[in-house]
Amino acid sequence: MKIAVASGKGGTGKTTISTNLALYVAGQGYDTVYFDCDVEEPNGHLFLRPVITKKEASSIPVPVIDESKCCACGECVRFCEYKALVRLGKIVMVFPELCHGCGGCTIGCPNHAIQEQEREIGIIEAGQSGKVGFVHGRMNIGEAMSPPLIRDVLQQIPNKEVNIIDAPPGTSCPVIASIRDTDFVVLVTEPTPFGLNDLGLALDMIRELGIPHGVVVNRAEDGNRDAESFCEKRQVEILAQIADDRRIAECYSKGELILIGVPGVQKRFEELWQAIRKRLMA
Ligand code: SF4
Ligand code: SF4
């Protein structure tokens, strides 16, 4: 099964939940792999501290135009949705940084004037952290095209029982590339007005995609029922709540897993895992 952990905004504790959930599930005897798809800023490795055994480049095919064959018909420019091709008089210019590597311009060129050249956008590293398998992508500095790298990370999914995907924050293309083929999405939020506003946007996106989902309230405060009221109103289940606890923040700042460092947290991950299983088996 593929379980994604996402959040409407950054800083809600998505990586804390996903790394510790992976550790908890692996501890229950399941073959488990953690995938860090937050390729612009991967930080799951800081907590899982994997031994990396495999490293490979991720690249996309970008067009190269043979001017001797190009008649400047503009067909490729019209096709490219991403404005990666521009016609200037009798010349077509390529802006590789804007190209998504879809290959459409190459197929559509009537004069076969386009060839493709691989352009490296990042690397994929894989390894092992105790019982947890580990894969992450790191985008090259200055690169803006994360969905192709995310797809390459997810293509590393082996035939394991549980695959936990740490999605990038937000609600745009990189998140959709990370969660679209998953069986369940855990949405992490915090009970603040900003947190709940962004949870609402993430819920809209997930409901559009039709993926089963539930919420984890992180940094839950005693006496604050804002998250419960919000989730009741939006008819979404709260799978687990993690208390706002200074020991968790200390653990995080030291790059430690809270499942190991904070007594009592184990129970919360047990609740979360049981709630996910119940939903997936319903
Ligand atoms: S489609 Fe082919 S021939 Fe037409 S402008 Fe583009 S590269 Fe040139
Ligand atoms: S490969 Fe796709 S995205 Fe890239 S320039 Fe051609 S049409 Fe545009």
mmCIF file of C-alpha atoms and ligand atoms in Angstrom:
data_model
loop_
_atom_site.group_PDB
_atom_site.id
_atom_site.type_symbol
_atom_site.label_atom_id
_atom_site.label_comp_id
_atom_site.label_asym_id
_atom_site.label_seq_id
_atom_site.Cartn_x
_atom_site.Cartn_y
_atom_site.Cartn_z
ATOM 1 C CA MET A 1 0.000 0.000 0.000
ATOM 2 C CA LYS A 2 1.047 3.559 -0.679
ATOM 3 C CA ILE A 3 0.383 6.139 2.008
ATOM 4 C CA ALA A 4 1.252 9.790 1.383
ATOM 5 C CA VAL A 5 1.789 12.334 4.144
ATOM 6 C CA ALA A 6 0.987 15.847 2.949
ATOM 7 C CA SER A 7 0.168 19.277 4.343
ATOM 8 C CA GLY A 8 -1.324 22.449 2.943
ATOM 9 C CA LYS A 9 1.687 24.434 4.153
ATOM 10 C CA GLY A 10 5.255 23.861 5.255
ATOM 11 C CA GLY A 11 6.365 23.580 8.858
ATOM 12 C CA THR A 12 3.395 21.573 10.147
ATOM 13 C CA GLY A 13 5.442 18.463 11.012
ATOM 14 C CA LYS A 14 4.900 16.406 7.857
ATOM 15 C CA THR A 15 8.395 14.921 7.942
ATOM 16 C CA THR A 16 8.099 14.160 11.671
ATOM 17 C CA ILE A 17 4.877 12.242 11.053
ATOM 18 C CA SER A 18 6.085 10.407 7.932
ATOM 19 C CA THR A 19 9.512 9.326 9.237
ATOM 20 C CA ASN A 20 8.140 8.177 12.588
ATOM 21 C CA LEU A 21 5.189 6.432 10.959
ATOM 22 C CA ALA A 22 7.639 4.553 8.711
ATOM 23 C CA LEU A 23 9.653 3.528 11.760
ATOM 24 C CA TYR A 24 6.520 2.466 13.650
ATOM 25 C CA VAL A 25 5.134 0.415 10.748
ATOM 26 C CA ALA A 26 8.505 -1.281 10.119
ATOM 27 C CA GLY A 27 8.613 -2.093 13.847
ATOM 28 C CA GLN A 28 5.277 -3.903 13.444
ATOM 29 C CA GLY A 29 6.971 -6.314 11.059
ATOM 30 C CA TYR A 30 5.908 -4.792 7.713
ATOM 31 C CA ASP A 31 8.378 -4.371 4.865
ATOM 32 C CA THR A 32 8.418 -0.574 4.778
ATOM 33 C CA VAL A 33 10.043 2.046 2.578
ATOM 34 C CA TYR A 34 10.084 5.796 3.175
ATOM 35 C CA PHE A 35 10.172 8.080 0.090
ATOM 36 C CA ASP A 36 11.086 11.732 0.503
ATOM 37 C CA CYS A 37 9.413 13.531 -2.404
ATOM 38 C CA ASP A 38 10.062 16.976 -0.962
ATOM 39 C CA VAL A 39 12.875 17.139 -3.501
ATOM 40 C CA GLU A 40 13.483 20.881 -3.183
ATOM 41 C CA GLU A 41 14.305 20.495 0.492
ATOM 42 C CA PRO A 42 14.508 16.840 1.520
ATOM 43 C CA ASN A 43 15.086 16.427 5.243
ATOM 44 C CA GLY A 44 13.827 12.934 6.094
ATOM 45 C CA HIS A 45 17.441 11.718 5.923
ATOM 46 C CA LEU A 46 18.341 13.981 8.856
ATOM 47 C CA PHE A 47 16.082 11.852 11.087
ATOM 48 C CA LEU A 48 16.322 8.392 9.524
ATOM 49 C CA ARG A 49 20.073 8.732 8.848
ATOM 50 C CA PRO A 50 20.122 6.035 6.168
ATOM 51 C CA VAL A 51 23.158 4.258 4.790
ATOM 52 C CA ILE A 52 23.033 5.238 1.106
ATOM 53 C CA THR A 53 23.900 2.377 -1.213
ATOM 54 C CA LYS A 54 22.574 3.599 -4.560
ATOM 55 C CA LYS A 55 22.861 6.937 -6.305
ATOM 56 C CA GLU A 56 21.702 7.856 -9.799
ATOM 57 C CA ALA A 57 21.032 10.959 -11.843
ATOM 58 C CA SER A 58 17.530 12.015 -12.810
ATOM 59 C CA SER A 59 17.163 13.789 -16.120
ATOM 60 C CA ILE A 60 14.579 14.924 -18.630
ATOM 61 C CA PRO A 61 14.797 14.967 -22.430
ATOM 62 C CA VAL A 62 14.897 18.515 -23.799
ATOM 63 C CA PRO A 63 14.668 19.487 -27.466
ATOM 64 C CA VAL A 64 17.633 20.509 -29.610
ATOM 65 C CA ILE A 65 16.691 22.079 -32.928
ATOM 66 C CA ASP A 66 18.575 21.367 -36.123
ATOM 67 C CA GLU A 67 18.410 24.739 -37.871
ATOM 68 C CA SER A 68 19.271 23.199 -41.241
ATOM 69 C CA LYS A 69 15.990 21.225 -41.150
ATOM 70 C CA CYS A 70 13.769 23.758 -39.350
ATOM 71 C CA CYS A 71 11.483 25.867 -41.587
ATOM 72 C CA ALA A 72 10.294 27.972 -38.622
ATOM 73 C CA CYS A 73 6.692 26.840 -39.081
ATOM 74 C CA GLY A 74 6.098 27.421 -35.353
ATOM 75 C CA GLU A 75 4.244 24.134 -34.832
ATOM 76 C CA CYS A 76 6.431 23.226 -31.858
ATOM 77 C CA VAL A 77 6.047 26.695 -30.309
ATOM 78 C CA ARG A 78 2.267 26.420 -30.537
ATOM 79 C CA PHE A 79 2.350 22.971 -28.974
ATOM 80 C CA CYS A 80 4.509 23.811 -25.954
ATOM 81 C CA GLU A 81 2.265 24.762 -23.036
ATOM 82 C CA TYR A 82 5.225 25.752 -20.918
ATOM 83 C CA LYS A 83 6.626 28.500 -23.165
ATOM 84 C CA ALA A 84 9.924 26.634 -23.420
ATOM 85 C CA LEU A 85 10.093 27.365 -27.162
ATOM 86 C CA VAL A 86 10.018 30.832 -28.726
ATOM 87 C CA ARG A 87 10.153 31.757 -32.415
ATOM 88 C CA LEU A 88 12.246 34.804 -33.253
ATOM 89 C CA GLY A 89 11.982 35.447 -36.968
ATOM 90 C CA LYS A 90 13.359 32.331 -38.668
ATOM 91 C CA ILE A 91 14.893 30.896 -35.510
ATOM 92 C CA VAL A 92 13.274 28.815 -32.777
ATOM 93 C CA MET A 93 14.943 29.192 -29.406
ATOM 94 C CA VAL A 94 14.769 26.583 -26.633
ATOM 95 C CA PHE A 95 14.652 27.548 -22.948
ATOM 96 C CA PRO A 96 15.622 24.227 -21.330
ATOM 97 C CA GLU A 97 14.843 25.421 -17.771
ATOM 98 C CA LEU A 98 11.162 25.763 -18.734
ATOM 99 C CA CYS A 99 10.935 22.437 -20.588
ATOM 100 C CA HIS A 100 9.016 19.625 -18.852
ATOM 101 C CA GLY A 101 10.451 16.979 -21.165
ATOM 102 C CA CYS A 102 7.047 15.886 -22.496
ATOM 103 C CA GLY A 103 8.471 15.131 -25.953
ATOM 104 C CA GLY A 104 5.437 16.590 -27.731
ATOM 105 C CA CYS A 105 7.378 19.074 -29.848
ATOM 106 C CA THR A 106 9.682 16.334 -31.151
ATOM 107 C CA ILE A 107 6.759 14.153 -32.211
ATOM 108 C CA GLY A 108 4.859 17.058 -33.760
ATOM 109 C CA CYS A 109 7.674 18.582 -35.828
ATOM 110 C CA PRO A 110 6.766 18.015 -39.524
ATOM 111 C CA ASN A 111 10.419 18.288 -40.615
ATOM 112 C CA HIS A 112 11.955 15.978 -37.978
ATOM 113 C CA ALA A 113 14.151 18.919 -37.036
ATOM 114 C CA ILE A 114 14.082 18.190 -33.307
ATOM 115 C CA GLN A 115 16.305 15.793 -31.421
ATOM 116 C CA GLU A 116 16.336 15.266 -27.671
ATOM 117 C CA GLN A 117 19.197 15.654 -25.260
ATOM 118 C CA GLU A 118 19.118 14.535 -21.618
ATOM 119 C CA ARG A 119 19.385 17.351 -19.079
ATOM 120 C CA GLU A 120 20.168 16.380 -15.495
ATOM 121 C CA ILE A 121 17.781 17.943 -12.962
ATOM 122 C CA GLY A 122 18.772 16.135 -9.766
ATOM 123 C CA ILE A 123 19.807 12.879 -8.148
ATOM 124 C CA ILE A 124 18.051 9.973 -6.502
ATOM 125 C CA GLU A 125 19.642 8.252 -3.525
ATOM 126 C CA ALA A 126 18.461 5.017 -1.944
ATOM 127 C CA GLY A 127 19.544 2.983 1.032
ATOM 128 C CA GLN A 128 18.445 1.582 4.352
ATOM 129 C CA SER A 129 17.802 2.950 7.831
ATOM 130 C CA GLY A 130 17.544 -0.044 10.142
ATOM 131 C CA LYS A 131 14.368 -1.849 9.092
ATOM 132 C CA VAL A 132 13.153 1.088 6.974
ATOM 133 C CA GLY A 133 14.045 1.277 3.288
ATOM 134 C CA PHE A 134 14.892 4.807 2.174
ATOM 135 C CA VAL A 135 14.659 6.734 -1.114
ATOM 136 C CA HIS A 136 14.877 10.460 -1.707
ATOM 137 C CA GLY A 137 15.420 12.900 -4.548
ATOM 138 C CA ARG A 138 17.530 16.025 -4.418
ATOM 139 C CA MET A 139 16.925 18.664 -7.029
ATOM 140 C CA ASN A 140 19.943 20.471 -8.454
ATOM 141 C CA ILE A 141 20.444 24.021 -7.189
ATOM 142 C CA GLY A 142 18.633 26.584 -9.326
ATOM 143 C CA GLU A 143 16.355 23.924 -10.852
ATOM 144 C CA ALA A 144 12.612 24.592 -10.894
ATOM 145 C CA MET A 145 11.196 21.434 -12.435
ATOM 146 C CA SER A 146 10.431 19.074 -9.562
ATOM 147 C CA PRO A 147 7.572 16.822 -10.873
ATOM 148 C CA PRO A 148 9.827 14.767 -13.235
ATOM 149 C CA LEU A 149 12.283 14.124 -10.373
ATOM 150 C CA ILE A 150 9.399 13.184 -8.063
ATOM 151 C CA ARG A 151 8.147 10.724 -10.674
ATOM 152 C CA ASP A 152 11.644 9.188 -10.834
ATOM 153 C CA VAL A 153 11.730 8.877 -7.031
ATOM 154 C CA LEU A 154 8.346 7.133 -7.030
ATOM 155 C CA GLN A 155 9.422 4.795 -9.812
ATOM 156 C CA GLN A 156 11.839 3.291 -7.296
ATOM 157 C CA ILE A 157 8.865 1.853 -5.374
ATOM 158 C CA PRO A 158 9.734 -1.805 -4.881
ATOM 159 C CA ASN A 159 7.299 -4.586 -4.187
ATOM 160 C CA LYS A 160 7.127 -3.790 -0.463
ATOM 161 C CA GLU A 161 4.133 -3.987 1.840
ATOM 162 C CA VAL A 162 4.037 -0.376 2.976
ATOM 163 C CA ASN A 163 5.378 2.645 1.088
ATOM 164 C CA ILE A 164 5.258 5.939 2.958
ATOM 165 C CA ILE A 165 5.584 9.023 0.789
ATOM 166 C CA ASP A 166 6.621 12.335 2.328
ATOM 167 C CA ALA A 167 5.036 14.819 -0.116
ATOM 168 C CA PRO A 168 6.184 18.416 -0.663
ATOM 169 C CA PRO A 169 4.114 21.087 1.132
ATOM 170 C CA GLY A 170 1.401 23.063 -0.644
ATOM 171 C CA THR A 171 -1.281 22.143 -3.172
ATOM 172 C CA SER A 172 0.461 22.598 -6.529
ATOM 173 C CA CYS A 173 1.885 20.250 -9.223
ATOM 174 C CA PRO A 174 4.710 18.707 -7.088
ATOM 175 C CA VAL A 175 2.188 17.610 -4.437
ATOM 176 C CA ILE A 176 -0.158 16.167 -7.028
ATOM 177 C CA ALA A 177 2.757 14.274 -8.662
ATOM 178 C CA SER A 178 3.566 12.802 -5.213
ATOM 179 C CA ILE A 179 0.083 11.726 -4.117
ATOM 180 C CA ARG A 180 -1.904 10.954 -7.248
ATOM 181 C CA ASP A 181 -1.256 7.190 -7.253
ATOM 182 C CA THR A 182 -1.501 6.628 -3.505
ATOM 183 C CA ASP A 183 -4.096 4.616 -1.591
ATOM 184 C CA PHE A 184 -4.450 7.025 1.304
ATOM 185 C CA VAL A 185 -3.336 10.547 2.214
ATOM 186 C CA VAL A 186 -2.601 11.680 5.758
ATOM 187 C CA LEU A 187 -3.004 15.455 5.958
ATOM 188 C CA VAL A 188 -0.945 17.008 8.722
ATOM 189 C CA THR A 189 -2.164 20.268 10.200
ATOM 190 C CA GLU A 190 -1.796 22.403 13.291
ATOM 191 C CA PRO A 191 -4.693 24.021 15.145
ATOM 192 C CA THR A 192 -3.890 27.608 14.123
ATOM 193 C CA PRO A 193 -5.930 29.807 11.745
ATOM 194 C CA PHE A 194 -3.172 29.559 9.089
ATOM 195 C CA GLY A 195 -2.859 25.808 9.557
ATOM 196 C CA LEU A 196 -6.600 25.204 9.228
ATOM 197 C CA ASN A 197 -6.945 27.548 6.266
ATOM 198 C CA ASP A 198 -4.255 25.595 4.393
ATOM 199 C CA LEU A 199 -5.788 22.296 5.502
ATOM 200 C CA GLY A 200 -8.992 23.457 3.800
ATOM 201 C CA LEU A 201 -7.115 24.043 0.521
ATOM 202 C CA ALA A 202 -5.420 20.650 0.776
ATOM 203 C CA LEU A 203 -8.803 18.981 1.428
ATOM 204 C CA ASP A 204 -10.264 20.602 -1.693
ATOM 205 C CA MET A 205 -7.345 19.251 -3.742
ATOM 206 C CA ILE A 206 -7.558 15.715 -2.344
ATOM 207 C CA ARG A 207 -11.308 15.519 -2.754
ATOM 208 C CA GLU A 208 -10.864 16.594 -6.364
ATOM 209 C CA LEU A 209 -8.420 13.685 -6.828
ATOM 210 C CA GLY A 210 -10.786 11.295 -5.020
ATOM 211 C CA ILE A 211 -8.159 9.750 -2.713
ATOM 212 C CA PRO A 212 -9.217 8.462 0.763
ATOM 213 C CA HIS A 213 -7.759 10.708 3.453
ATOM 214 C CA GLY A 214 -7.731 11.734 7.091
ATOM 215 C CA VAL A 215 -6.101 14.343 9.321
ATOM 216 C CA VAL A 216 -3.360 14.323 11.939
ATOM 217 C CA VAL A 217 -3.433 17.329 14.234
ATOM 218 C CA ASN A 218 0.125 18.136 15.221
ATOM 219 C CA ARG A 219 1.022 20.431 18.124
ATOM 220 C CA ALA A 220 -2.473 19.955 19.548
ATOM 221 C CA GLU A 221 -3.057 22.182 22.572
ATOM 222 C CA ASP A 222 -5.164 21.303 25.617
ATOM 223 C CA GLY A 223 -8.469 23.165 25.486
ATOM 224 C CA ASN A 224 -8.134 24.206 21.820
ATOM 225 C CA ARG A 225 -10.971 22.587 19.841
ATOM 226 C CA ASP A 226 -10.479 24.589 16.637
ATOM 227 C CA ALA A 227 -9.151 21.617 14.655
ATOM 228 C CA GLU A 228 -11.988 19.342 15.823
ATOM 229 C CA SER A 229 -14.627 21.949 14.899
ATOM 230 C CA PHE A 230 -12.995 22.488 11.505
ATOM 231 C CA CYS A 231 -12.819 18.755 10.762
ATOM 232 C CA GLU A 232 -16.422 18.213 11.877
ATOM 233 C CA LYS A 233 -17.558 20.991 9.585
ATOM 234 C CA ARG A 234 -15.567 19.648 6.630
ATOM 235 C CA GLN A 235 -16.533 16.045 7.497
ATOM 236 C CA VAL A 236 -13.018 14.684 7.664
ATOM 237 C CA GLU A 237 -11.818 12.171 10.227
ATOM 238 C CA ILE A 238 -9.076 13.030 12.721
ATOM 239 C CA LEU A 239 -6.835 9.966 12.730
ATOM 240 C CA ALA A 240 -4.571 11.029 15.608
ATOM 241 C CA GLN A 241 -3.458 14.063 17.582
ATOM 242 C CA ILE A 242 0.127 14.737 18.653
ATOM 243 C CA ALA A 243 0.390 17.046 21.652
ATOM 244 C CA ASP A 244 2.308 20.313 21.603
ATOM 245 C CA ASP A 245 5.170 19.015 23.731
ATOM 246 C CA ARG A 246 8.503 20.707 24.358
ATOM 247 C CA ARG A 247 10.266 17.311 24.335
ATOM 248 C CA ILE A 248 9.111 16.769 20.729
ATOM 249 C CA ALA A 249 10.580 20.126 19.664
ATOM 250 C CA GLU A 250 13.857 19.287 21.428
ATOM 251 C CA CYS A 251 13.989 15.896 19.765
ATOM 252 C CA TYR A 252 13.330 17.488 16.359
ATOM 253 C CA SER A 253 16.031 20.113 16.833
ATOM 254 C CA LYS A 254 18.540 17.333 17.525
ATOM 255 C CA GLY A 255 17.469 15.392 14.420
ATOM 256 C CA GLU A 256 16.074 12.523 16.499
ATOM 257 C CA LEU A 257 12.985 10.421 15.894
ATOM 258 C CA ILE A 258 10.270 11.207 18.458
ATOM 259 C CA LEU A 259 9.148 7.587 18.499
ATOM 260 C CA ILE A 260 12.465 6.764 20.135
ATOM 261 C CA GLY A 261 13.069 9.951 22.109
ATOM 262 C CA VAL A 262 9.672 10.886 23.577
ATOM 263 C CA PRO A 263 7.819 8.489 25.908
ATOM 264 C CA GLY A 264 4.100 8.158 25.144
ATOM 265 C CA VAL A 265 4.406 9.052 21.450
ATOM 266 C CA GLN A 266 4.334 5.368 20.467
ATOM 267 C CA LYS A 267 0.625 5.267 21.418
ATOM 268 C CA ARG A 268 -0.190 8.108 19.008
ATOM 269 C CA PHE A 269 1.478 6.314 16.081
ATOM 270 C CA GLU A 270 -0.296 3.109 17.006
ATOM 271 C CA GLU A 271 -3.629 5.010 16.829
ATOM 272 C CA LEU A 272 -2.630 6.553 13.508
ATOM 273 C CA TRP A 273 -1.589 3.247 11.954
ATOM 274 C CA GLN A 274 -4.730 1.457 13.178
ATOM 275 C CA ALA A 275 -6.942 4.280 11.843
ATOM 276 C CA ILE A 276 -5.249 4.089 8.413
ATOM 277 C CA ARG A 277 -5.534 0.291 8.286
ATOM 278 C CA LYS A 278 -9.200 0.438 9.268
ATOM 279 C CA ARG A 279 -9.911 2.913 6.494
ATOM 280 C CA LEU A 280 -7.963 0.940 3.901
ATOM 281 C CA MET A 281 -9.640 -2.306 4.810
ATOM 282 C CA ALA A 282 -13.179 -0.847 5.008
HETATM 283 S S1 SF4 B 1 7.992 22.313 -35.594
HETATM 284 FE FE1 SF4 B 1 9.989 21.734 -36.425
HETATM 285 S S2 SF4 B 1 10.132 22.831 -38.312
HETATM 286 FE FE2 SF4 B 1 8.481 23.801 -37.203
HETATM 287 S S3 SF4 B 1 9.461 25.455 -36.067
HETATM 288 FE FE3 SF4 B 1 9.492 23.728 -34.739
HETATM 289 S S4 SF4 B 1 11.453 22.738 -35.103
HETATM 290 FE FE4 SF4 B 1 11.100 24.127 -36.793
HETATM 291 S S1 SF4 B 2 9.448 18.713 -24.661
HETATM 292 FE FE1 SF4 B 2 7.397 19.472 -24.135
HETATM 293 S S2 SF4 B 2 7.795 20.982 -22.562
HETATM 294 FE FE2 SF4 B 2 9.736 20.630 -23.573
HETATM 295 S S3 SF4 B 2 9.852 22.173 -25.141
HETATM 296 FE FE3 SF4 B 2 8.942 20.364 -26.092
HETATM 297 S S4 SF4 B 2 6.733 20.656 -25.897
HETATM 298 FE FE4 SF4 B 2 7.723 22.106 -24.480
#
